[in-house]
PDB file of C-alpha atoms in Angstrom:
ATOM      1  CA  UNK N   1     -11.390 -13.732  49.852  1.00  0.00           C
ATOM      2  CA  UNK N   2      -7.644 -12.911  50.564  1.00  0.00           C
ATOM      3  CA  UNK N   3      -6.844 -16.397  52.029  1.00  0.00           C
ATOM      4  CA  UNK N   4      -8.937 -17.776  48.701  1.00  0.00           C
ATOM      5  CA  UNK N   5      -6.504 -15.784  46.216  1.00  0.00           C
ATOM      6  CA  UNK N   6      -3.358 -16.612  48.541  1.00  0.00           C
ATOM      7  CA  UNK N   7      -3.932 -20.472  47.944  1.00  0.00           C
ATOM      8  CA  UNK N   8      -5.047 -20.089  44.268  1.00  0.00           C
ATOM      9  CA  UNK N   9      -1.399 -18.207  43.914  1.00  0.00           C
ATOM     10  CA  UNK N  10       0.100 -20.861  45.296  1.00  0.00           C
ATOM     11  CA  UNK N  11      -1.590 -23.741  43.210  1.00  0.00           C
ATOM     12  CA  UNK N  12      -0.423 -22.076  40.250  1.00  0.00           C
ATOM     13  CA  UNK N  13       2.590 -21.600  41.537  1.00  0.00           C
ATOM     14  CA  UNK N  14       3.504 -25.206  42.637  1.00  0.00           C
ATOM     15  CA  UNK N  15       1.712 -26.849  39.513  1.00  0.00           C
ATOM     16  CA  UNK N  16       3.882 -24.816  36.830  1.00  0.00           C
ATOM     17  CA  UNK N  17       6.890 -26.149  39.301  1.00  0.00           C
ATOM     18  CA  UNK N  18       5.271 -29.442  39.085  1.00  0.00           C
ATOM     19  CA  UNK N  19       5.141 -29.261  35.167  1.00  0.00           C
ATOM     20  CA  UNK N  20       8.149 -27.325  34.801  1.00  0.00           C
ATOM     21  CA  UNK N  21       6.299 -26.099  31.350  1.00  0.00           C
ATOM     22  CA  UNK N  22       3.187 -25.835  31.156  1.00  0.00           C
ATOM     23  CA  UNK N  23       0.705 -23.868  28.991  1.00  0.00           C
ATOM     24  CA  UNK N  24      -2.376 -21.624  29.430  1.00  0.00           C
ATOM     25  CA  UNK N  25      -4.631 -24.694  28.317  1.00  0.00           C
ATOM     26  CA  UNK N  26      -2.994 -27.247  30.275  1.00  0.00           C
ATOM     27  CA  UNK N  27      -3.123 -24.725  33.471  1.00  0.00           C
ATOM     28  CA  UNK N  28      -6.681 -24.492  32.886  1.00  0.00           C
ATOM     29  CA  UNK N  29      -7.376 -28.296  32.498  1.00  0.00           C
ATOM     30  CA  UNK N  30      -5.692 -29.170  35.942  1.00  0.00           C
ATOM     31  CA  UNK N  31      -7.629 -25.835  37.418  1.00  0.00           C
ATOM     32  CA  UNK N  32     -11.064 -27.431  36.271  1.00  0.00           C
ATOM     33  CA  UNK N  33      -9.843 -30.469  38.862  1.00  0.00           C
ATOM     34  CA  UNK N  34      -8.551 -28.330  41.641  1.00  0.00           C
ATOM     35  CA  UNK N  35     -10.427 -27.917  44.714  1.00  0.00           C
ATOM     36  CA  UNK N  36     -10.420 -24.329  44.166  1.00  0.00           C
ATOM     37  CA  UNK N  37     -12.063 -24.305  40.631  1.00  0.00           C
ATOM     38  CA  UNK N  38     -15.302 -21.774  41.305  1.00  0.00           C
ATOM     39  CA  UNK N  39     -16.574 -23.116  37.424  1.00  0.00           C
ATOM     40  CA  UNK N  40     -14.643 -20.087  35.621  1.00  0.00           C
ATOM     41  CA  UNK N  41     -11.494 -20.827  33.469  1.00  0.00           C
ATOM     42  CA  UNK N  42      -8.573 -18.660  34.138  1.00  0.00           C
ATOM     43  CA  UNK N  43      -8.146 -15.640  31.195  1.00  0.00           C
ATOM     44  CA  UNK N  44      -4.442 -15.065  29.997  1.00  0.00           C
ATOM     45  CA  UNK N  45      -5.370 -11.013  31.452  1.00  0.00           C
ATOM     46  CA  UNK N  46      -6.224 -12.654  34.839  1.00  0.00           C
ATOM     47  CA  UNK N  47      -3.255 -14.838  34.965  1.00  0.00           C
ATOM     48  CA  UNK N  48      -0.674 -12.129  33.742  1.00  0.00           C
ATOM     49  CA  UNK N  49      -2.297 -10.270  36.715  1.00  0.00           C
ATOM     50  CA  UNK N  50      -1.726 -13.224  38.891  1.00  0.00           C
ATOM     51  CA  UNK N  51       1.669 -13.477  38.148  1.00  0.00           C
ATOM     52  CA  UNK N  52       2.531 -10.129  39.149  1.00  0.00           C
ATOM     53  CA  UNK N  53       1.226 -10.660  42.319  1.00  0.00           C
ATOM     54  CA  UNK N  54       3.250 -13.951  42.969  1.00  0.00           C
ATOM     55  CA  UNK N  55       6.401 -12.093  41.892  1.00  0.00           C
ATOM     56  CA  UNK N  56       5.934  -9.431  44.447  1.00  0.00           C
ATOM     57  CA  UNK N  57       4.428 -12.264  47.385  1.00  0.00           C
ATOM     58  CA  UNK N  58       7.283 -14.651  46.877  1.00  0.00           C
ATOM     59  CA  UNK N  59      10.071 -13.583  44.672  1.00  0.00           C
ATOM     60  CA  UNK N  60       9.445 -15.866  41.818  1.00  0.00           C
ATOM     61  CA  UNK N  61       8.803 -15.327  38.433  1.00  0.00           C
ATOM     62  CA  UNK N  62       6.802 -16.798  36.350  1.00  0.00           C
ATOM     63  CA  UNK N  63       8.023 -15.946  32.661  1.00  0.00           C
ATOM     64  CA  UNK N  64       6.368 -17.337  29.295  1.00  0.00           C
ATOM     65  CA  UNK N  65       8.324 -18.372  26.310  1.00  0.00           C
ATOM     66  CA  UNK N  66       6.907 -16.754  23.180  1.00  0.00           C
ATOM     67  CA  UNK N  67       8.197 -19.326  21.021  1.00  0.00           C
ATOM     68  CA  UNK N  68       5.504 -22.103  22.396  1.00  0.00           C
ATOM     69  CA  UNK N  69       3.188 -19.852  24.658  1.00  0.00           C
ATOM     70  CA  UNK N  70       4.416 -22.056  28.017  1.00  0.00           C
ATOM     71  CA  UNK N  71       5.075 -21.037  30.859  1.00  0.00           C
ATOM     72  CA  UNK N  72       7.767 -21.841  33.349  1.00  0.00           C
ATOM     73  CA  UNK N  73       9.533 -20.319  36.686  1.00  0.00           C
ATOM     74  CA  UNK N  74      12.770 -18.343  35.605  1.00  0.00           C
ATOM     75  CA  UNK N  75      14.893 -19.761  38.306  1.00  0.00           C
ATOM     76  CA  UNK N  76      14.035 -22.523  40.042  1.00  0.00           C
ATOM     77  CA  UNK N  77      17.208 -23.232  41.661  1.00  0.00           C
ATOM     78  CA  UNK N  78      16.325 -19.789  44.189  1.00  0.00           C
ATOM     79  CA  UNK N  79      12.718 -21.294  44.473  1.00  0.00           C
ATOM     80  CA  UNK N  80      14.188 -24.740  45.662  1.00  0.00           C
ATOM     81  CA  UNK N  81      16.934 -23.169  47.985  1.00  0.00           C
ATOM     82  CA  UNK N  82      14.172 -20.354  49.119  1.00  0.00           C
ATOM     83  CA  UNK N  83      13.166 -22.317  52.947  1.00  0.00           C
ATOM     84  CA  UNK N  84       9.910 -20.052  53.083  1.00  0.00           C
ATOM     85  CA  UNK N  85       9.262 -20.673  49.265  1.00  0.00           C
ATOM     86  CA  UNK N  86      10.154 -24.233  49.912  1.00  0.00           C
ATOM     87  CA  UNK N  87       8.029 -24.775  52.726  1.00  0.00           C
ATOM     88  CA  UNK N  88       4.926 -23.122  51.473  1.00  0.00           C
ATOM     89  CA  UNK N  89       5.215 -25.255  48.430  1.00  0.00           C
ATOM     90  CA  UNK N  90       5.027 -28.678  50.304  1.00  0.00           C
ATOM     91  CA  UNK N  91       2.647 -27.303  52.508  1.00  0.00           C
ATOM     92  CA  UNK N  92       0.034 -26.557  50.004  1.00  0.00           C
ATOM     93  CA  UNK N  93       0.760 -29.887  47.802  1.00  0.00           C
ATOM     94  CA  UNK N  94       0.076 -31.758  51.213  1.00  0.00           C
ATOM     95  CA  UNK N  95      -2.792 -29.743  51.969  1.00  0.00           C
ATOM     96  CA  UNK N  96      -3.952 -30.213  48.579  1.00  0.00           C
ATOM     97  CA  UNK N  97      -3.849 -34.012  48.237  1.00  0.00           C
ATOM     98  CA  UNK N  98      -5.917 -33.857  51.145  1.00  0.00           C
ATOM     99  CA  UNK N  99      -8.449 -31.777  50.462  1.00  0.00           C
ATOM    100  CA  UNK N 100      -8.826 -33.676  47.237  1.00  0.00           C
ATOM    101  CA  UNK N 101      -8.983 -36.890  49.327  1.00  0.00           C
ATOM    102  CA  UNK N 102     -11.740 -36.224  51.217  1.00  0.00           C
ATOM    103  CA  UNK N 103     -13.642 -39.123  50.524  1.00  0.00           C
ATOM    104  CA  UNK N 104     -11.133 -41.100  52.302  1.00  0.00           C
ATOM    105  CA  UNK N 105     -11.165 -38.957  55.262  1.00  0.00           C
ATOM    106  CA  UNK N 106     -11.506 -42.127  57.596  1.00  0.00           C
ATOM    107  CA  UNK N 107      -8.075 -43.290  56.614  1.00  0.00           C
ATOM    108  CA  UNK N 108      -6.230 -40.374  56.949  1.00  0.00           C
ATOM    109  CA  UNK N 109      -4.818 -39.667  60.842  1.00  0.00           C
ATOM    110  CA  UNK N 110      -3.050 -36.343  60.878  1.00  0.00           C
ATOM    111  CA  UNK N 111      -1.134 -34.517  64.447  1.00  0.00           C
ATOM    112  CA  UNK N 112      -2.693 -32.150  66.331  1.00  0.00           C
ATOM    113  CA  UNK N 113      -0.734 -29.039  65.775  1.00  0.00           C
ATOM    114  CA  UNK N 114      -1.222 -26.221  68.678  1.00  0.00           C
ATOM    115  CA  UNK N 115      -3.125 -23.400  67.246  1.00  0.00           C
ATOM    116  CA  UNK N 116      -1.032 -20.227  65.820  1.00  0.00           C
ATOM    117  CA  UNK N 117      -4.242 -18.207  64.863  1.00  0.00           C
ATOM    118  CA  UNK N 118      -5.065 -16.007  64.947  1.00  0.00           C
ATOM    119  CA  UNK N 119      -1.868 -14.091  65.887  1.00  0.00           C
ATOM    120  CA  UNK N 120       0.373 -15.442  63.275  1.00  0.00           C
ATOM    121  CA  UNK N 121      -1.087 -13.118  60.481  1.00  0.00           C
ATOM    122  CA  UNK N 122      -1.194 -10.470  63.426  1.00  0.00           C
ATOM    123  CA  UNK N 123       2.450 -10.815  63.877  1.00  0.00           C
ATOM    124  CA  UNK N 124       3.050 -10.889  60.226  1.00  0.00           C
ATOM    125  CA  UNK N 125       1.236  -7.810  59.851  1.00  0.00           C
ATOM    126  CA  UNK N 126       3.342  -6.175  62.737  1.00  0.00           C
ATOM    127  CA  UNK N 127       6.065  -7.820  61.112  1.00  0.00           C
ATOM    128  CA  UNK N 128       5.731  -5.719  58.021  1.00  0.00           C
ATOM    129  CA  UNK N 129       4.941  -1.826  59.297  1.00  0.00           C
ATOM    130  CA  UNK N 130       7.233  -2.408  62.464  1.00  0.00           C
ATOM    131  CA  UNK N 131       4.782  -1.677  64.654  1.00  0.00           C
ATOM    132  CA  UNK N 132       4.469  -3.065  68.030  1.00  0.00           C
ATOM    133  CA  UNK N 133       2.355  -5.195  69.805  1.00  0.00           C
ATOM    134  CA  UNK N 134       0.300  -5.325  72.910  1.00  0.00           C
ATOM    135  CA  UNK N 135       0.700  -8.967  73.956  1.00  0.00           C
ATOM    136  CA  UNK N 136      -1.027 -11.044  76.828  1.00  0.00           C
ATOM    137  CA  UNK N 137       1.102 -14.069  77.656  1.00  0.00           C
ATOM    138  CA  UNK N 138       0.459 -17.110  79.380  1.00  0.00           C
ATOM    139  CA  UNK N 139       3.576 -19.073  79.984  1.00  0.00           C
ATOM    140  CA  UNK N 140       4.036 -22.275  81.813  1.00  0.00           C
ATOM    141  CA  UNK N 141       6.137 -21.425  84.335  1.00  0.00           C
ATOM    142  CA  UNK N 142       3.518 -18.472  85.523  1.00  0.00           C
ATOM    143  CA  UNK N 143       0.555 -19.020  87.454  1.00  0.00           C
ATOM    144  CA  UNK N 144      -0.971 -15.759  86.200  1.00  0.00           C
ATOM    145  CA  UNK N 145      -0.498 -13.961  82.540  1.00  0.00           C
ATOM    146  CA  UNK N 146       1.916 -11.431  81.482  1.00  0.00           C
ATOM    147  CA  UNK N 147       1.099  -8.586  79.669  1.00  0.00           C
ATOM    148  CA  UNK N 148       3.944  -7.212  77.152  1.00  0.00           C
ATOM    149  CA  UNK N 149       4.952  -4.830  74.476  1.00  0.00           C
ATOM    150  CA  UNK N 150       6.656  -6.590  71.889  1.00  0.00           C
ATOM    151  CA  UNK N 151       8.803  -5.882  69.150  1.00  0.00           C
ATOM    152  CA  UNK N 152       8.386  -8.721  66.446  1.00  0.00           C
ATOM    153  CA  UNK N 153      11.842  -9.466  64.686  1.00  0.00           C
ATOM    154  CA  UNK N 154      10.679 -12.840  63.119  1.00  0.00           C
ATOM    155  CA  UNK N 155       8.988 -15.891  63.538  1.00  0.00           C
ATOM    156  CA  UNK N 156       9.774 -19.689  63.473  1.00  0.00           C
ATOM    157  CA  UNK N 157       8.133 -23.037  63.219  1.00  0.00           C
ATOM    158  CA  UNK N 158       9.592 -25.843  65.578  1.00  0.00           C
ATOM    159  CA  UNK N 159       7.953 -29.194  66.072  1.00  0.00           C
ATOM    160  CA  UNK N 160       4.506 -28.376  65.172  1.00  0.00           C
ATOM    161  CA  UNK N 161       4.664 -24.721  67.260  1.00  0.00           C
ATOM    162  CA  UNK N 162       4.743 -21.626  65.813  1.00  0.00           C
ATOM    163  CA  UNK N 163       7.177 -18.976  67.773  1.00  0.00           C
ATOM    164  CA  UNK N 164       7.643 -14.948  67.526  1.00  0.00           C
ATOM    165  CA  UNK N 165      11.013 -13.871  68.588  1.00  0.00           C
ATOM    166  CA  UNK N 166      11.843 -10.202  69.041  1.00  0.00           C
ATOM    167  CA  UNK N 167      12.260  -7.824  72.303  1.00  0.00           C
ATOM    168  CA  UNK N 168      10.538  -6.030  74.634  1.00  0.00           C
ATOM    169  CA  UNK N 169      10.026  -2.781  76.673  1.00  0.00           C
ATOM    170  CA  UNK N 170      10.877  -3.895  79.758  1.00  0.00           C
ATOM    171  CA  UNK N 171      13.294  -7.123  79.435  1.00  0.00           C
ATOM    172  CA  UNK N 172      16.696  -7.140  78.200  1.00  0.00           C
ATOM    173  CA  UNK N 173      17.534  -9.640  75.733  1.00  0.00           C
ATOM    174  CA  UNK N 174      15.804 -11.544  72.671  1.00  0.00           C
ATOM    175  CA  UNK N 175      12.820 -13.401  73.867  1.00  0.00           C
ATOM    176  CA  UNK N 176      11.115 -16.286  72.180  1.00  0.00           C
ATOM    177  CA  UNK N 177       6.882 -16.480  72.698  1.00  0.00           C
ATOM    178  CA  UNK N 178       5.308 -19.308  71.827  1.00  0.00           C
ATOM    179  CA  UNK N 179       1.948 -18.197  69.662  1.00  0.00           C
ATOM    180  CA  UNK N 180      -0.385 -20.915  71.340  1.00  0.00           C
ATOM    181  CA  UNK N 181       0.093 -19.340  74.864  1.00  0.00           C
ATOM    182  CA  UNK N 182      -1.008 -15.797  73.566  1.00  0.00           C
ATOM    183  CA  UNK N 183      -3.991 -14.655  75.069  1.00  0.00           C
ATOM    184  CA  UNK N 184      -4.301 -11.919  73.983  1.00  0.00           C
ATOM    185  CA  UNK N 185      -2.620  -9.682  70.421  1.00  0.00           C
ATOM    186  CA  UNK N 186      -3.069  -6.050  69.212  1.00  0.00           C
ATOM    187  CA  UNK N 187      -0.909  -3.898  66.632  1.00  0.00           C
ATOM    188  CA  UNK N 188      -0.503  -0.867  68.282  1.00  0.00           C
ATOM    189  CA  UNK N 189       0.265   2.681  66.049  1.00  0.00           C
ATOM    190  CA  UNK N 190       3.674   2.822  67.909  1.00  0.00           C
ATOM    191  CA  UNK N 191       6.999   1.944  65.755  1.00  0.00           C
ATOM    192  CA  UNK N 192      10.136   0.356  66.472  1.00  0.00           C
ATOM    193  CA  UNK N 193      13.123   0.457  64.963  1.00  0.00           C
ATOM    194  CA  UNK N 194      13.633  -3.162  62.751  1.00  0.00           C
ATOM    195  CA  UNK N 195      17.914  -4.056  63.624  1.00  0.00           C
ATOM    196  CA  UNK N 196      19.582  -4.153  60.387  1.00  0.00           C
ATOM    197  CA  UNK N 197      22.111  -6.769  61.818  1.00  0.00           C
ATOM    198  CA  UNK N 198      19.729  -9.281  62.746  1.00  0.00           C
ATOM    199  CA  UNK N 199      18.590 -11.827  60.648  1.00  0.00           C
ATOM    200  CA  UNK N 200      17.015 -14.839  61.861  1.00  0.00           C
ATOM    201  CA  UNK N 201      18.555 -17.546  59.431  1.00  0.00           C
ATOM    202  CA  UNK N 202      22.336 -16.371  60.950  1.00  0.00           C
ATOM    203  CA  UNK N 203      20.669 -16.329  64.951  1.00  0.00           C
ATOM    204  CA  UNK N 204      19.740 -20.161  64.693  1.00  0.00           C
ATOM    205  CA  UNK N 205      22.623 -20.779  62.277  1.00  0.00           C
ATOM    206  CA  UNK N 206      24.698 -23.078  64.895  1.00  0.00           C
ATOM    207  CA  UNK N 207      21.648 -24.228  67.409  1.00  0.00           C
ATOM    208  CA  UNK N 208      19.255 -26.783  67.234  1.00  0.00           C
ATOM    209  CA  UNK N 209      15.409 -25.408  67.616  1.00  0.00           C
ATOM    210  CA  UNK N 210      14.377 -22.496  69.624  1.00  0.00           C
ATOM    211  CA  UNK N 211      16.011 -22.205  72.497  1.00  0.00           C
ATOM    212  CA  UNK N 212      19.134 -19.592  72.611  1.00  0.00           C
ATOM    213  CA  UNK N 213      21.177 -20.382  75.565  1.00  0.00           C
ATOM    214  CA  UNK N 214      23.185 -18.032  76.923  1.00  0.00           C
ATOM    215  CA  UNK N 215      27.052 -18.713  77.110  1.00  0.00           C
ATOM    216  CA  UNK N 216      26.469 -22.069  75.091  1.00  0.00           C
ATOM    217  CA  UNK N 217      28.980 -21.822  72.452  1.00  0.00           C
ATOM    218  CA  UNK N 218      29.487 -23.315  69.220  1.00  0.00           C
ATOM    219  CA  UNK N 219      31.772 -26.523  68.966  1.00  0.00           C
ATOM    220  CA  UNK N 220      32.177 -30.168  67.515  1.00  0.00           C
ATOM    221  CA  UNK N 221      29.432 -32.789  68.515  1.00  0.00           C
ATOM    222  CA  UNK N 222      29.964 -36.392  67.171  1.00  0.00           C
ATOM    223  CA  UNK N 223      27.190 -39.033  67.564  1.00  0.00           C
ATOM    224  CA  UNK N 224      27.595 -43.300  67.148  1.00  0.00           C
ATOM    225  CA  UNK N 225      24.250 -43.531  65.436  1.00  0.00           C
ATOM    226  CA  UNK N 226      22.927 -47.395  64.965  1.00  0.00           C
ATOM    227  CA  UNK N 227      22.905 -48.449  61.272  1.00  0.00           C
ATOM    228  CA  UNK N 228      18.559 -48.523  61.156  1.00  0.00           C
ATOM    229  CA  UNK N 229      18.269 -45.157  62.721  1.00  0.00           C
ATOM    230  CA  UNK N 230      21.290 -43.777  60.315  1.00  0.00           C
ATOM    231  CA  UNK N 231      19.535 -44.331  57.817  1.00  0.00           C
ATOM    232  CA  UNK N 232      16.920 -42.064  58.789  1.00  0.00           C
ATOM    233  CA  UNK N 233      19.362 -39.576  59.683  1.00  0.00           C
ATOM    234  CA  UNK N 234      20.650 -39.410  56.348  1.00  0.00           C
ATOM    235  CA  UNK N 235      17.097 -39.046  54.601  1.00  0.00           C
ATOM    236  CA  UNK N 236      16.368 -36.151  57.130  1.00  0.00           C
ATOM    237  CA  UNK N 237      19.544 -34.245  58.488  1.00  0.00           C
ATOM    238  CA  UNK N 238      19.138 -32.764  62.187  1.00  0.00           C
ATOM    239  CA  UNK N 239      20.701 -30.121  61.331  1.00  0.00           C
ATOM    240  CA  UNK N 240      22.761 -28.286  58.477  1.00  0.00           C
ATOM    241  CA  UNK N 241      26.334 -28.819  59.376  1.00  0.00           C
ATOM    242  CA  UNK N 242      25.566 -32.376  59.518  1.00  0.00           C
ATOM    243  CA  UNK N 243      28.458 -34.952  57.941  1.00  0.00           C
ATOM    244  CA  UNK N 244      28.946 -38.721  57.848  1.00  0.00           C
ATOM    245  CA  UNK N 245      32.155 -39.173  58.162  1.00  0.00           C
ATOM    246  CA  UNK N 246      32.239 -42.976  59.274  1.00  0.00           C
ATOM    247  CA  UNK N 247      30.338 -45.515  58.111  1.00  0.00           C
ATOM    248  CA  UNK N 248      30.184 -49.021  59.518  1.00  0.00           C
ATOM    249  CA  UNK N 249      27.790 -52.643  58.880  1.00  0.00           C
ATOM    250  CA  UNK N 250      26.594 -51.697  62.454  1.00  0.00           C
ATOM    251  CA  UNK N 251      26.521 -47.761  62.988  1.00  0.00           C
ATOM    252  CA  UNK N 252      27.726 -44.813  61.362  1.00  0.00           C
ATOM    253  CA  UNK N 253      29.350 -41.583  62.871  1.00  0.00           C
ATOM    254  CA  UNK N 254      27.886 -38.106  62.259  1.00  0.00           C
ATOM    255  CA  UNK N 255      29.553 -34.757  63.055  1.00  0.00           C
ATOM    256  CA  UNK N 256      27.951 -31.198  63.546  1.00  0.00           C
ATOM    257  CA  UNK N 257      28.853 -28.128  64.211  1.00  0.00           C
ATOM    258  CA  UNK N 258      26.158 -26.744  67.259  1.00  0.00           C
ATOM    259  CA  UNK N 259      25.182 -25.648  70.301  1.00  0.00           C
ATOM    260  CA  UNK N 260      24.703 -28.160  72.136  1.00  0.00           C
ATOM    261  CA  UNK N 261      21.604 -26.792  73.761  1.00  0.00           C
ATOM    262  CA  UNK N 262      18.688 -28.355  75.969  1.00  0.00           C
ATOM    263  CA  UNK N 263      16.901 -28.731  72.592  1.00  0.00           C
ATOM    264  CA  UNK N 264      19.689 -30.716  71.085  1.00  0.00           C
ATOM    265  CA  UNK N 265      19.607 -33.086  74.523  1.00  0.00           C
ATOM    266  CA  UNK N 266      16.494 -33.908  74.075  1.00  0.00           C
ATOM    267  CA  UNK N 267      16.242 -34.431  70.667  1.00  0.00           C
ATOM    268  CA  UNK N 268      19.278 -36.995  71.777  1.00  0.00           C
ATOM    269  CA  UNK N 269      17.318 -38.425  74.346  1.00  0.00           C
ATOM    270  CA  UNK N 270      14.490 -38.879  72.261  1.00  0.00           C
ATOM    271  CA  UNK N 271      16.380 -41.460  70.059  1.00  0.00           C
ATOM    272  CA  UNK N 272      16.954 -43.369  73.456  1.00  0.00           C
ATOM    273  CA  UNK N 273      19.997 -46.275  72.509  1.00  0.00           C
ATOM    274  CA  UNK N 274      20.242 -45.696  69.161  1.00  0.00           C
ATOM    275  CA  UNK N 275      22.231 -42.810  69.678  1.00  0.00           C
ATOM    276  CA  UNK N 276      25.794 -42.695  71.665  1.00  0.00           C
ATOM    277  CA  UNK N 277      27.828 -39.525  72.472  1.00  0.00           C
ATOM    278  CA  UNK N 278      31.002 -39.836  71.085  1.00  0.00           C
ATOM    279  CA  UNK N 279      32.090 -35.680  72.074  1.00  0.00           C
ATOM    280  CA  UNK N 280      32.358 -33.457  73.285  1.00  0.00           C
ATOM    281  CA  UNK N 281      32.669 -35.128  76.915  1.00  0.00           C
ATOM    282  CA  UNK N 282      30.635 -32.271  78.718  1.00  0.00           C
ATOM    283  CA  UNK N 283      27.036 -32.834  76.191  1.00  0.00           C
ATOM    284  CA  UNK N 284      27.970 -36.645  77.027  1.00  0.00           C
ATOM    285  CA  UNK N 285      27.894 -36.374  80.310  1.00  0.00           C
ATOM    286  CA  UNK N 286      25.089 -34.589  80.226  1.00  0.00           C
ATOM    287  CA  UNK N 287      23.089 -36.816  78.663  1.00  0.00           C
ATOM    288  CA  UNK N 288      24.791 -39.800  80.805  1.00  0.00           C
ATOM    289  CA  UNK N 289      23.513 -38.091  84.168  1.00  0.00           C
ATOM    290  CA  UNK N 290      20.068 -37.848  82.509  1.00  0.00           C
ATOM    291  CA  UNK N 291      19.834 -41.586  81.460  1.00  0.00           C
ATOM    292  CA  UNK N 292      21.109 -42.171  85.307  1.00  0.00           C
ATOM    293  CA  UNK N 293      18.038 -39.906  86.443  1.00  0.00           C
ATOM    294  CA  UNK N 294      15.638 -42.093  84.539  1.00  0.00           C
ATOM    295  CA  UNK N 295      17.003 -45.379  85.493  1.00  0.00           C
ATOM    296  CA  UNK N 296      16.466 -44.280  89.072  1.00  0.00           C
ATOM    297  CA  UNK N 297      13.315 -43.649  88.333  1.00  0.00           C
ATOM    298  CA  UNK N 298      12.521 -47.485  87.518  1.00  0.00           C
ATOM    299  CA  UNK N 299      14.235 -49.142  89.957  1.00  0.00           C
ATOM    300  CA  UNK N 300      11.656 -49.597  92.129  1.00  0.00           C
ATOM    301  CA  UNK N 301       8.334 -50.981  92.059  1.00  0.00           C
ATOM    302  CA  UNK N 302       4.631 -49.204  93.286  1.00  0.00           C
TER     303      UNK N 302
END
């Protein structure tokens, strides 16, 4: 029932975005088509109840305008710039367009995305009361699980994986745990204090996905990227800081301001020669010794 009025929140959410105004009737004429229509129309009491739920879930408010009876979201500049707003929006049109779509479920090919549940609404709820949890974890570079009390400070999707980063009892340090090598996820009745100075958005500020190197620091990085693959850099930035600040028929020069980090070499790496390392000379290298180790690789036959 509570993941039922969570998506029906965020359907009327994103379709008075969508229509930027939009009245009671209209709502209720693109509700009869929704996937999530259960053959009741939606009363103006229900909906004003609706809305004060979404205000307190996400921070946006959904205001009507007496003059007309339509209503509209009062800022949506903060609902644009909002990442988690943002994200849950695009999320639920895609999921949406599929679900509606289902009779063309043959042509529709979609990743396999490693499981988060369910621990992410586990973590969320630990999240919330600052509570800690009892965590069984299987990494990859164990032959045997770990077993761990956690402190959750936040959580963050990278490449299709969910992650919890926060601290525990008997490791200095922020650690990162990936969700889909939990085995096992309690909240215990035990608090922790929540670190006013931390916030997640200003921890990954300067790095590129999840890892946190130690003594990596912050500095320049210019890539030579080939004019087809620019192109796709400038439609999807791979990271904030990013700036074209040459442009060329054949290639176009962008500059960030990083960590150049083991996530950030192989996000190079991954772009094989489309990309070149212009600076700095040590994340060149770097990626020069790697290209070296897979040439080696192929220079012999079976």
């Amino acid at each position: 029932m509570a993941r039922y009025l969570l998506a029906r929140y965020i359907w009327e959410v994103s379709t008075i975005y969508r229509a930027r105004r939009i009245t009671l009737k209209e709502l209720n004429e693109k509700w009869r088509d929704s996937p999530y229509y259960d053959g009741k129309d939606i009363p103006r009491r229900t909906f004003d109840y609706h809305r004060k739920e979404v205000e307190m879930l996400f921070q946006v408010n959904i205001v009507c305008d007496k003059h007309d009876n339509t209503y509209r979201i009062e800022d949506e500049s903060a609902f644009r710039n909002g990442e988690v707003r943002r994200w849950l929006l695009n999320n639920f049109s895609m999921t949406n367009a599929i679900r509606e779509a289902r009779d063309l479920e043959e042509c529709i090919s979609i990743e396999s995305i490693p499981s988060a549940e369910p621990y992410l609404s586990i973590v969320l709820q630990a999240l919330r009361e600052h509570k800690v949890l009892n965590m069984t974890y299987q990494s990859f570079e164990r032959d045997t699980p770990t077993s761990h009390e956690l402190m959750p400070y936040a959580v963050k999707l990278f490449h299709l994986r969910w992650y919890v980063i926060g601290k525990t009892k008997n490791r200095e340090g922020i650690l990162i745990f990936s969700m889909d090598r939990i085995q096992a996820l309690t909240v215990t009745e035990q608090k922790y204090k929540y670190p006013k100075s931390f916030n997640v958005h200003d921890y990954y500020r300067d790095s590129f996905g999840i890892i946190i190197e130690s003594g990596v620091e912050s500095e320049r990085v210019r890539l030579k990227v080939m004019n087809n693959q620019a192109k796709y850099f400038r439609s999807l930035p791979l990271h904030s800081s990013q700036k074209e600040i040459e442009t060329k028929p054949d290639y176009s020069v962008f500059e960030y301001h990083l960590k150049p980090t083991y996530d950030f070499e192989q996000e190079i790496l991954s772009h094989r020669e489309d990309i070149e390392v212009l600076e700095p000379l040590t994340l060149r290298n770097n990626i020069k010794e790697s290209v070296r180790k897979m040439a080696e690789l192929y220079k012999h036959k079976d």
